[in-house]
Coordinates of C-alpha atoms in Angstrom, one line a residue:
G260 CA -38.5 -29.1 28.5
L261 CA -36.8 -26.4 26.2
A262 CA -33.7 -27.5 27.3
S263 CA -34.0 -31.5 27.6
G264 CA -31.7 -33.3 25.6
R265 CA -29.9 -31.0 24.6
T266 CA -26.1 -29.0 25.5
L267 CA -25.2 -25.7 25.8
I268 CA -22.3 -24.8 24.4
V269 CA -20.6 -21.8 25.6
S270 CA -17.8 -20.9 23.3
G271 CA -15.5 -17.8 24.0
V272 CA -11.9 -15.4 23.3
L273 CA -10.0 -15.1 25.6
D274 CA -7.7 -12.5 26.5
R275 CA -4.3 -14.6 27.0
Q276 CA -2.2 -12.4 28.2
A277 CA -4.0 -10.1 30.7
G278 CA -4.8 -13.1 32.9
Q279 CA -8.1 -12.2 35.3
D280 CA -7.6 -8.7 33.9
G281 CA -8.5 -8.9 30.9
T282 CA -11.9 -9.0 28.6
V283 CA -13.3 -12.4 26.8
R284 CA -16.3 -12.7 24.6
L285 CA -18.2 -14.9 24.3
E286 CA -21.2 -17.0 22.1
A287 CA -23.4 -18.3 24.3
G288 CA -26.0 -21.6 21.7
L289 CA -26.0 -25.0 21.3
N290 CA -23.4 -25.0 18.6
R291 CA -19.8 -24.4 18.3
V292 CA -18.8 -20.9 17.7
E293 CA -15.0 -21.1 15.8
P294 CA -13.4 -18.1 17.5
S295 CA -13.1 -16.1 14.6
A296 CA -16.8 -15.9 13.9
I297 CA -17.3 -14.0 17.7
G298 CA -17.1 -10.7 16.6
V299 CA -17.6 -7.2 18.8
A300 CA -21.2 -7.4 18.8
S301 CA -20.8 -10.8 21.3
P302 CA -21.3 -9.7 25.0
I303 CA -18.0 -8.8 26.8
V304 CA -17.6 -10.3 30.0
T305 CA -14.8 -8.7 32.7
G306 CA -14.0 -9.9 36.9
E307 CA -16.0 -8.5 38.9
S308 CA -13.3 -5.4 40.6
S309 CA -11.3 -5.5 37.1
Q310 CA -9.7 -3.0 36.1
A311 CA -10.6 -4.1 32.8
R312 CA -14.4 -3.4 34.1
L313 CA -13.4 -1.1 34.9
R314 CA -11.7 0.3 31.8
V315 CA -15.0 -0.8 29.6
L316 CA -16.8 0.6 31.8
K317 CA -15.1 4.9 30.7
A318 CA -15.4 3.1 27.0
F319 CA -19.2 2.7 27.3
A320 CA -18.8 6.1 28.4
D321 CA -17.5 7.8 26.9
F322 CA -19.4 6.4 23.8
R323 CA -22.0 7.5 25.4
E324 CA -21.5 11.0 26.2
L325 CA -20.5 11.7 22.2
F326 CA -22.7 9.3 20.2
P327 CA -26.8 9.0 19.9
P328 CA -29.1 6.6 21.1
Q329 CA -29.9 5.2 17.8
L330 CA -26.4 4.5 17.4
C331 CA -26.5 1.8 18.9
Y332 CA -29.7 0.0 17.5
E333 CA -28.6 -2.4 14.3
R334 CA -32.2 -1.5 12.5
I335 CA -34.2 1.2 13.8
V336 CA -36.5 0.9 10.8
P337 CA -38.7 -1.8 10.1
V338 CA -37.5 -3.5 6.1
D339 CA -39.5 -5.4 3.4
E340 CA -36.7 -7.0 1.5
V341 CA -39.5 -7.1 -1.4
V342 CA -40.1 -3.1 -1.6
T343 CA -37.1 -2.3 -0.5
L344 CA -33.1 -1.8 -1.8
T345 CA -30.4 -1.4 0.7
L346 CA -28.2 1.6 0.0
F347 CA -25.6 3.5 1.3
Y348 CA -26.3 5.8 4.1
R349 CA -24.0 8.5 5.8
Q350 CA -24.8 9.8 10.0
D351 CA -21.2 10.0 10.1
E352 CA -22.3 13.8 11.5
A353 CA -20.8 13.6 14.7
L354 CA -18.5 11.8 13.9
Q355 CA -17.1 14.8 12.2
R356 CA -18.5 18.0 14.8
L357 CA -16.3 15.9 17.6
M358 CA -13.3 14.0 16.2
L359 CA -12.5 14.8 13.4
D360 CA -9.8 17.9 12.1
E361 CA -10.2 19.3 8.7
K362 CA -8.3 16.6 7.3
Q363 CA -9.4 13.5 8.1
T364 CA -12.7 15.2 7.3
A365 CA -11.9 15.8 4.0
E366 CA -10.5 11.9 4.1
L367 CA -13.3 10.8 4.2
N368 CA -15.4 12.7 2.5
R369 CA -13.2 11.1 -0.8
M370 CA -13.8 8.3 0.9
W371 CA -17.6 8.7 0.2
D372 CA -18.0 9.9 -3.1
E373 CA -15.7 7.3 -4.0
L374 CA -17.0 4.5 -2.6
L375 CA -21.1 6.3 -4.5
Y376 CA -18.8 6.8 -7.6
I377 CA -18.1 2.7 -7.9
A378 CA -21.5 1.7 -7.4
Q379 CA -22.8 4.2 -9.1
E380 CA -26.1 4.9 -6.3
P381 CA -27.8 8.0 -7.6
L382 CA -28.6 5.5 -10.8
R383 CA -29.8 2.9 -7.5
Y384 CA -30.9 5.4 -5.4
E385 CA -34.0 6.6 -8.6
V386 CA -34.7 3.3 -9.2
A387 CA -35.0 1.9 -5.7
F388 CA -37.1 5.9 -5.4
E389 CA -39.2 4.7 -8.8
Q390 CA -39.8 1.2 -6.6
I391 CA -40.9 2.1 -3.8
R392 CA -43.2 4.8 -5.2
E393 CA -44.8 2.7 -7.1
F394 CA -45.6 0.2 -4.1
A395 CA -46.7 2.5 -2.2
T396 CA -49.0 4.8 -3.9
Q397 CA -51.0 1.2 -6.2
D398 CA -53.7 0.8 -2.8
R399 CA -53.9 4.3 -2.2
P400 CA -53.5 7.2 -4.6
D401 CA -54.1 9.9 -1.9
L402 CA -49.8 9.2 -1.5
V403 CA -49.1 11.0 -5.0
K404 CA -49.1 14.3 -3.4
V405 CA -46.6 13.2 -1.1
W406 CA -44.7 11.3 -3.2
D407 CA -44.6 13.1 -6.6
P408 CA -42.8 16.2 -5.5
L409 CA -39.4 14.6 -3.8
K410 CA -39.3 12.7 -7.9
P411 CA -37.9 15.8 -9.5
Q412 CA -34.9 16.7 -7.2
V413 CA -34.5 12.2 -7.2
I414 CA -34.4 12.9 -11.2
A415 CA -32.2 16.0 -11.6
R416 CA -29.8 13.6 -9.1
A417 CA -29.6 11.0 -11.0
D418 CA -29.0 13.5 -14.1
A419 CA -26.0 15.1 -12.8
F420 CA -24.1 11.8 -11.5
R421 CA -24.9 10.5 -15.7
K422 CA -23.4 14.0 -16.8
R423 CA -20.4 14.0 -14.2
L424 CA -19.9 9.5 -15.3
L425 CA -19.7 11.1 -19.0
D426 CA -17.4 14.5 -18.3
T427 CA -14.9 12.0 -16.1
E428 CA -14.1 9.4 -19.5
P429 CA -11.7 11.0 -20.1
A430 CA -10.3 10.9 -16.7
H431 CA -10.5 7.4 -17.2
L432 CA -8.4 6.8 -20.8
S433 CA -5.8 9.6 -19.5
A434 CA -5.3 6.9 -16.3
V435 CA -4.5 3.9 -17.9
L436 CA -2.3 6.5 -20.9
E437 CA -0.7 6.8 -17.8
L438 CA -0.2 3.4 -16.7
A439 CA 0.6 2.5 -19.8
S440 CA 3.4 4.8 -19.3
R441 CA 5.0 3.0 -15.9
A442 CA 4.4 -0.1 -16.7
W443 CA 6.5 -0.2 -20.3
R444 CA 8.7 1.9 -18.2
S445 CA 9.5 4.3 -20.7
P446 CA 7.5 7.9 -21.4
L447 CA 4.6 7.0 -24.2
T448 CA 5.9 8.3 -27.8
D449 CA 2.8 10.4 -29.7
D450 CA 2.4 7.2 -31.6
Q451 CA 2.1 4.7 -29.0
R452 CA -0.1 7.1 -27.5
A453 CA -2.9 7.6 -30.4
G454 CA -2.5 4.4 -31.0
L455 CA -4.1 4.1 -27.3
S456 CA -6.0 6.5 -27.4
Q457 CA -7.7 5.4 -31.3
F458 CA -7.9 1.8 -30.2
Y459 CA -10.2 3.3 -27.6
R460 CA -12.2 5.6 -29.8
N461 CA -12.8 2.6 -32.5
L462 CA -14.7 0.8 -29.2
R463 CA -16.4 3.2 -28.6
T464 CA -17.3 3.8 -32.5
A465 CA -18.3 -0.1 -32.1
E466 CA -21.0 0.5 -29.2
M467 CA -19.1 -0.9 -26.2
S468 CA -19.5 1.2 -23.0
H469 CA -16.6 3.5 -22.0
E470 CA -16.4 0.2 -18.8
D471 CA -15.8 -2.1 -21.1
A472 CA -13.9 0.5 -24.0
I473 CA -11.1 1.0 -20.8
R474 CA -10.8 -2.7 -19.2
L475 CA -10.3 -3.4 -23.0
T476 CA -7.1 -0.5 -23.8
L477 CA -5.5 -1.4 -20.6
A478 CA -5.9 -5.4 -21.8
R479 CA -3.9 -4.1 -24.4
A480 CA -1.6 -2.0 -22.8
L481 CA -0.6 -5.5 -20.4
T482 CA -0.1 -7.7 -23.3
S483 CA 2.6 -5.5 -25.0
P484 CA 5.4 -6.5 -26.0
A485 CA 6.7 -2.8 -24.6
F486 CA 4.9 -4.4 -21.3
L487 CA 6.4 -8.5 -21.5
Y488 CA 9.0 -7.9 -22.7
R489 CA 12.9 -5.8 -21.4
R490 CA 12.8 -4.5 -25.4
E491 CA 16.8 -2.3 -25.4
V492 CA 18.3 -1.2 -27.4
Q493 CA 21.4 -2.2 -29.3
S494 CA 23.8 0.4 -31.9
H495 CA 24.4 0.0 -35.3
G496 CA 28.4 -0.7 -34.1
S497 CA 30.1 -3.8 -33.3
Q498 CA 31.3 -1.9 -29.8
P499 CA 28.5 -2.7 -26.6
Q500 CA 27.5 0.8 -25.5
P501 CA 26.2 2.1 -22.1
V502 CA 22.4 1.2 -22.0
T503 CA 20.1 4.5 -21.4
D504 CA 19.1 5.7 -17.7
L505 CA 15.6 4.6 -18.3
E506 CA 16.9 1.4 -19.7
L507 CA 19.4 1.6 -17.0
A508 CA 16.3 1.9 -14.2
S509 CA 14.7 -1.1 -15.2
R510 CA 17.7 -3.6 -15.5
L511 CA 18.0 -2.0 -11.6
S512 CA 14.6 -2.8 -11.0
F513 CA 13.9 -5.9 -12.0
F514 CA 16.3 -6.8 -10.7
L515 CA 16.6 -6.3 -6.7
W516 CA 13.1 -6.3 -6.9
S517 CA 11.4 -8.0 -9.7
S518 CA 9.0 -5.4 -10.7
I519 CA 9.0 -2.3 -12.9
P520 CA 11.1 1.1 -11.1
D521 CA 9.0 2.6 -8.7
A522 CA 8.6 6.9 -8.6
E523 CA 12.1 8.0 -7.1
L524 CA 14.4 5.0 -9.0
R525 CA 12.5 6.7 -12.0
R526 CA 12.2 10.4 -11.4
I527 CA 16.2 10.5 -10.7
A528 CA 16.3 8.2 -14.3
E529 CA 13.9 10.4 -15.9
S530 CA 16.4 14.0 -15.0
G531 CA 19.9 11.9 -16.6
G532 CA 21.4 11.4 -13.4
L533 CA 21.4 7.4 -13.1
M534 CA 24.3 7.1 -15.1
D535 CA 25.6 9.6 -12.2
D536 CA 28.0 6.5 -10.1
T537 CA 26.9 7.8 -6.4
A538 CA 23.2 8.8 -7.5
L539 CA 23.3 5.4 -9.1
A540 CA 25.2 3.4 -5.4
E541 CA 22.8 5.0 -4.1
Q542 CA 18.9 3.8 -5.3
T543 CA 21.0 0.4 -5.3
R544 CA 21.7 0.8 -1.0
R545 CA 18.0 2.4 -1.0
M546 CA 16.0 -0.8 -3.2
L547 CA 18.3 -3.1 -1.1
K548 CA 16.2 -2.2 2.2
D549 CA 13.3 -1.2 0.5
P550 CA 10.6 -4.7 1.7
R551 CA 10.4 -5.8 -1.9
T552 CA 13.6 -7.3 -1.7
R553 CA 11.9 -9.8 -0.6
R554 CA 11.4 -11.0 -4.1
L555 CA 15.2 -11.3 -4.5
A556 CA 15.1 -13.7 -1.6
I557 CA 12.4 -15.9 -3.9
Q558 CA 13.6 -15.0 -6.8
F559 CA 17.7 -15.4 -6.3
A560 CA 18.2 -16.8 -2.8
C561 CA 15.7 -19.5 -3.0
Q562 CA 15.7 -20.4 -6.9
W563 CA 20.2 -20.5 -6.2
L564 CA 19.0 -23.6 -4.1
H565 CA 16.6 -24.9 -5.5
L566 CA 14.9 -24.1 -2.5
R567 CA 11.9 -22.1 -4.9
G568 CA 8.4 -23.6 -4.3
F569 CA 9.5 -25.6 -1.9
D570 CA 6.0 -24.2 0.4
R571 CA 4.2 -26.7 -2.5
D572 CA 6.7 -30.0 -2.1
D573 CA 3.9 -32.3 -1.9
N574 CA 7.2 -35.8 -3.0
K575 CA 7.0 -37.0 0.6
N576 CA 5.4 -40.3 1.4
E577 CA 2.0 -39.1 4.2
K578 CA 2.6 -42.2 6.3
L579 CA 5.7 -41.4 7.5
Y580 CA 6.0 -38.2 7.5
P581 CA 2.4 -36.8 8.0
E582 CA 2.7 -33.8 9.3
F583 CA 5.2 -32.7 6.6
A584 CA 2.5 -30.5 4.4
A585 CA 1.8 -28.4 7.4
L586 CA 4.8 -27.9 7.8
R587 CA 7.0 -26.8 4.2
G588 CA 5.1 -23.2 3.9
E589 CA 6.8 -22.9 7.9
M590 CA 10.4 -24.1 6.5
Y591 CA 10.0 -21.9 3.2
E592 CA 9.1 -18.6 5.5
E593 CA 11.9 -19.7 7.4
T594 CA 14.3 -19.3 4.3
V595 CA 12.7 -16.5 2.4
R596 CA 13.4 -14.6 5.5
F597 CA 16.3 -15.8 6.2
F598 CA 17.4 -14.2 3.1
E599 CA 14.9 -10.7 3.3
D600 CA 16.9 -10.1 6.3
M601 CA 20.6 -10.0 4.7
F602 CA 19.9 -8.0 2.2
Q603 CA 17.5 -5.6 4.1
N604 CA 19.8 -5.0 6.3
N605 CA 23.3 -5.6 4.5
G606 CA 24.9 -9.0 6.2
S607 CA 27.3 -11.1 5.1
I608 CA 27.2 -13.7 2.5
L609 CA 29.3 -16.1 5.1
D610 CA 25.9 -16.2 6.5
V611 CA 24.4 -18.9 4.0
L612 CA 26.6 -21.3 6.1
D613 CA 28.2 -19.3 9.0
A614 CA 24.8 -17.0 10.6
N615 CA 24.2 -18.4 14.8
H616 CA 20.0 -16.8 14.1
T617 CA 17.0 -17.8 11.8
F618 CA 13.7 -16.8 12.5
L619 CA 11.3 -18.9 13.7
N620 CA 7.9 -19.3 14.8
E621 CA 6.1 -21.6 16.6
T622 CA 5.2 -23.8 14.7
L623 CA 8.7 -24.4 13.0
A624 CA 11.0 -24.4 16.2
K625 CA 9.5 -27.3 17.7
H626 CA 9.9 -29.1 15.0
Y627 CA 13.4 -28.2 15.7
G628 CA 12.5 -28.9 19.4
I629 CA 13.7 -25.1 20.7
G630 CA 11.2 -23.8 23.7
G631 CA 10.5 -21.0 24.9
I632 CA 8.6 -19.4 21.3
D633 CA 5.5 -18.7 20.9
G634 CA 2.5 -17.7 18.7
P635 CA 2.6 -18.1 14.9
Q636 CA 4.8 -14.2 14.5
W637 CA 7.3 -15.0 12.8
R638 CA 10.9 -13.9 15.1
R639 CA 14.5 -14.0 14.8
V640 CA 15.7 -16.9 17.6
D641 CA 19.7 -15.4 17.8
S642 CA 22.6 -18.6 19.4
I643 CA 21.1 -21.3 17.0
R644 CA 23.7 -22.9 16.7
S645 CA 23.3 -24.0 20.5
H646 CA 20.7 -26.4 18.6
A647 CA 22.8 -28.2 15.7
R648 CA 20.8 -25.2 13.1
G649 CA 22.7 -22.1 11.7
G650 CA 23.0 -21.5 8.1
I651 CA 21.4 -23.2 5.3
L652 CA 22.8 -26.5 6.5
G653 CA 20.6 -26.3 8.8
M654 CA 17.4 -25.3 7.7
A655 CA 14.2 -28.1 7.5
S656 CA 13.5 -26.1 3.7
L657 CA 17.1 -27.9 2.0
L658 CA 17.3 -31.2 4.3
A659 CA 13.9 -32.6 3.0
S660 CA 14.5 -30.5 -0.5
Q661 CA 17.8 -32.8 -0.9
S662 CA 16.0 -36.3 0.2
G663 CA 13.9 -39.0 -0.8
A664 CA 10.1 -39.4 -0.3
S665 CA 10.6 -42.0 2.1
R666 CA 15.4 -41.8 3.3
T667 CA 17.2 -39.3 4.0
S668 CA 19.6 -39.2 0.9
P669 CA 23.3 -37.9 1.9
I670 CA 24.0 -38.1 -1.8
L671 CA 21.6 -35.9 -2.6
R672 CA 22.1 -33.8 0.2
G673 CA 26.0 -34.1 -1.2
N674 CA 25.3 -33.6 -4.5
W675 CA 23.4 -30.4 -2.9
V676 CA 26.4 -29.3 -1.6
Y677 CA 29.7 -30.2 -4.4
E678 CA 27.1 -28.3 -7.1
T679 CA 24.8 -25.6 -5.8
L680 CA 27.9 -24.2 -2.8
L681 CA 31.1 -25.4 -4.7
G682 CA 30.1 -25.1 -8.6
E683 CA 31.7 -28.4 -9.1
R684 CA 30.5 -30.4 -11.7
L685 CA 29.8 -34.5 -12.2
P686 CA 30.2 -36.1 -15.2
R687 CA 27.7 -38.3 -16.4
P688 CA 27.0 -41.4 -14.5
P689 CA 27.6 -44.5 -16.4
A690 CA 25.4 -47.2 -17.9
N691 CA 22.9 -49.3 -16.7
V692 CA 23.5 -48.0 -12.8
P693 CA 21.3 -49.8 -10.4
Q694 CA 18.2 -47.6 -9.1
L695 CA 18.7 -47.7 -5.2
P696 CA 15.5 -48.7 -3.4
D697 CA 13.4 -46.2 -1.7
D698 CA 12.8 -48.0 1.7
V699 CA 15.9 -48.4 3.6
P700 CA 16.5 -52.5 3.4
E701 CA 15.9 -54.1 7.3
G702 CA 19.5 -54.4 9.3
L703 CA 20.8 -51.1 7.4
T704 CA 21.4 -47.1 7.6
A705 CA 20.2 -45.4 4.5
R706 CA 24.2 -44.7 4.8
Q707 CA 25.3 -48.0 5.1
L708 CA 23.4 -49.0 2.1
I709 CA 25.0 -45.3 -0.1
E710 CA 28.4 -47.0 0.7
K711 CA 27.5 -50.9 -0.2
H712 CA 26.1 -48.9 -3.9
S713 CA 29.2 -46.5 -4.0
S714 CA 32.8 -48.9 -3.7
V715 CA 30.5 -50.5 -7.2
A716 CA 34.4 -49.2 -8.9
A717 CA 31.9 -48.0 -11.6
C718 CA 30.4 -45.4 -9.1
A719 CA 32.8 -44.9 -7.1
K720 CA 34.6 -42.2 -8.8
C721 CA 31.8 -40.5 -8.4
H722 CA 30.3 -41.1 -5.0
V723 CA 33.6 -40.1 -3.3
K724 CA 33.0 -36.5 -4.4
I725 CA 29.8 -36.2 -3.1
D726 CA 29.0 -38.8 -0.7
P727 CA 31.1 -37.6 2.0
F728 CA 29.7 -34.1 2.3
G729 CA 26.0 -35.7 3.2
F730 CA 26.9 -38.9 5.0
A731 CA 28.1 -35.4 7.5
L732 CA 24.9 -33.8 7.6
E733 CA 22.8 -37.9 9.2
Q734 CA 21.8 -36.4 11.9
Y735 CA 19.0 -35.0 9.9
D736 CA 15.7 -37.2 8.7
A737 CA 14.2 -35.9 6.1
I738 CA 11.6 -33.6 6.9
G739 CA 14.8 -31.5 9.3
R740 CA 14.3 -33.6 12.4
L741 CA 17.6 -33.8 14.4
R742 CA 17.9 -37.7 14.6
P743 CA 19.2 -38.9 18.3
A744 CA 22.3 -38.9 19.7
G745 CA 24.3 -41.9 17.6
V746 CA 24.0 -41.1 14.2
D747 CA 27.7 -41.7 12.5
T748 CA 27.9 -38.6 11.0
R749 CA 31.9 -39.0 10.6
T750 CA 33.2 -38.6 7.6
T751 CA 36.8 -38.0 4.9
L752 CA 36.0 -36.7 2.1
E753 CA 37.9 -36.9 -1.2
D754 CA 41.1 -34.4 -0.3
G755 CA 41.2 -37.0 3.2
T756 CA 39.8 -34.1 5.4
K757 CA 38.6 -36.0 7.8
I758 CA 34.8 -34.0 9.2
D759 CA 31.8 -34.9 11.6
G760 CA 28.8 -33.9 10.8
I761 CA 27.3 -29.9 10.1
D762 CA 29.9 -28.0 12.6
G763 CA 32.9 -30.4 10.4
L764 CA 30.9 -29.2 7.4
R765 CA 30.1 -26.1 8.0
E766 CA 33.8 -25.6 9.0
Y767 CA 35.5 -27.5 5.7
L768 CA 33.5 -25.0 3.5
L769 CA 34.7 -21.7 5.9
T770 CA 38.0 -22.2 5.5
T771 CA 39.3 -24.6 3.1
R772 CA 36.4 -23.8 0.4
R773 CA 35.4 -20.4 1.3
N774 CA 37.0 -19.3 -2.0
D775 CA 35.0 -21.7 -4.0
V776 CA 31.8 -21.4 -2.5
V777 CA 32.2 -16.6 -2.4
R778 CA 32.7 -17.5 -6.3
Q779 CA 29.6 -19.4 -6.7
F780 CA 27.1 -17.1 -5.0
C781 CA 29.3 -13.8 -7.5
R782 CA 27.9 -16.3 -10.2
K783 CA 25.0 -17.7 -9.7
L784 CA 24.2 -13.3 -8.7
L785 CA 25.9 -12.1 -11.9
G786 CA 24.2 -14.3 -13.4
F787 CA 21.3 -13.5 -12.2
A788 CA 21.4 -9.6 -12.4
L789 CA 22.8 -10.0 -16.1
G790 CA 19.7 -12.5 -16.7
R791 CA 22.1 -14.7 -18.7
E792 CA 24.9 -17.8 -18.3
V793 CA 27.9 -16.2 -17.4
Q794 CA 30.8 -16.0 -19.6
L795 CA 34.9 -16.2 -19.6
S796 CA 34.6 -12.4 -20.4
D797 CA 32.7 -12.1 -17.4
E798 CA 36.0 -13.1 -14.4
P799 CA 37.4 -10.0 -14.6
L800 CA 34.6 -9.1 -12.7
L801 CA 34.0 -11.6 -10.8
D802 CA 37.6 -11.5 -9.0
R803 CA 36.9 -8.0 -8.6
M804 CA 34.7 -9.0 -6.1
M805 CA 35.4 -11.7 -5.0
N806 CA 38.1 -9.3 -4.0
S807 CA 36.1 -6.7 -2.4
L808 CA 33.8 -8.9 -0.7
G809 CA 37.7 -9.7 1.1
S810 CA 37.6 -6.5 2.1
N811 CA 34.9 -5.6 3.4
D812 CA 34.0 -8.4 5.7
Y813 CA 32.1 -10.1 2.8
R814 CA 28.6 -8.4 2.6
F815 CA 26.2 -8.7 0.7
S816 CA 25.5 -4.7 -0.3
I817 CA 29.2 -5.0 -1.8
A818 CA 28.7 -7.6 -4.4
V819 CA 26.1 -5.5 -5.4
E820 CA 27.2 -1.9 -6.4
E821 CA 30.2 -4.2 -7.4
I822 CA 27.9 -5.6 -11.1
V823 CA 25.9 -2.7 -11.2
L824 CA 28.9 -1.2 -11.4
S825 CA 29.6 -2.7 -13.7
D826 CA 29.9 -2.9 -18.1
Q827 CA 28.5 -5.6 -18.0
F828 CA 25.4 -4.6 -16.3
R829 CA 25.4 -0.5 -17.5
K830 CA 26.2 -1.3 -21.5
I831 CA 24.3 -3.4 -23.8
R832 CA 26.4 -5.2 -27.3
G833 CA 26.5 -3.2 -30.5
E834 CA 24.2 -5.3 -33.1
N835 CA 27.8 -6.6 -35.3
H836 CA 29.3 -7.5 -32.2
V837 CA 31.6 -11.1 -32.9
Q838 CA 31.3 -13.2 -30.0
Q839 CA 35.1 -14.9 -28.8

């Protein structure tokens, strides 16, 4: 009767790699259990004579040898939730004695002390003790003599903790002042230190609690102009002057990491050593190898290529491309990881076009039609050009972002190549330009639709510059999938060069237009580093960057070092500078 009309459901987490020689965790019941909810308390099932079974049984035996049986029980005393407050209780003497060395024991004790301090456990224990004492003695006055001898010890422990709270208040204020110094990227002046300290004291005088006063003092530090703005001191003359070491450290850190200097960079700056060319170059190379260069990939590369925030793109027709919403995060991650790898491993900037590798997981690999890649983990995949990929031109993030909601757009893709990669600028379009339909009319391809539109005389002078670049990428659909063979990707560029598909476009950009691509990269990187638009006076620096890159295999670090060692990066104009 108990089983009538019911289904027994067994959910499990299988070992996909070890197979029959692995272990399985199972949960049986009337409802399906998600694999993520099957935890360490679930039963372990193994093969009858497998190595896994012997391994598990030995582990159990080792555990029983080391730890008392009480550890095997989730609850060793009944709990009445009305009168019991669950507190933090240590029972790790066996762990310390049998498995930890002195350093590990000290770390465990420190963590326990931190936990009890934050939770204010002695004060909570005092309240819980009094509640339980009153409950236990309300009908048993005879038990008062059992409980009362314990009370002084509990009260003394709570009073000692209250004193500790008072004694540590100055340390918290000192920590806020230290954080303000780091956040403001400069040692605090006497006036700044006194101002923050007085702000805290005023709050306490107004009968605000220590915790709330510290919170507001921290907020005061993080809303200060010294934190929100990168303020630098100009000289009073008209000539550029070097920035200070700390200002230079801030410039370098925000350039490469989009954040404040770390401890090592700040230490060198405070010692006055960052002005030395060798030290500055060494710090630059160190920082480029740091994982924080992922921010440079997002803030510079993705912003330059108009891909920043692509993972939130919702500009696709959900009926035509229902899979796009689930894929856009992976598409964006491929681009970020590609540039992160280039920056950390000093790749060639020509890999933006010429790379024969990318970074994929199983989901994105299937979207690209590439087999043999299993699992959600990301990995480098080489020989990618054999799959019609390679460089930014073959990435779904670019191909999808430069397409319409329902169809590809050779105009958008071509204009992206023309302006973003080559640094060219189109004239403003004439008035009353007819809008192209979102959907391609019956009987036409997207290319034929564009060619018909571009045949208008008023439109032709611009479209002849950009459309051919877009036609070369028509082998990819609106979400970057490779289309079946037979799509016409042959085209003739404005200068008469005939190209075919992504390979022809890549070859043209890397040979005929290489200098334009490299100079545009240098211009965008320099503008990002300086936080301003590149000006005519920067042209000599751009020339040096291009020469150095050409002599050093176009390695990314060469461009960065040319920038950070330049006067533009290391100096600030005087107050009376006259714009030329």
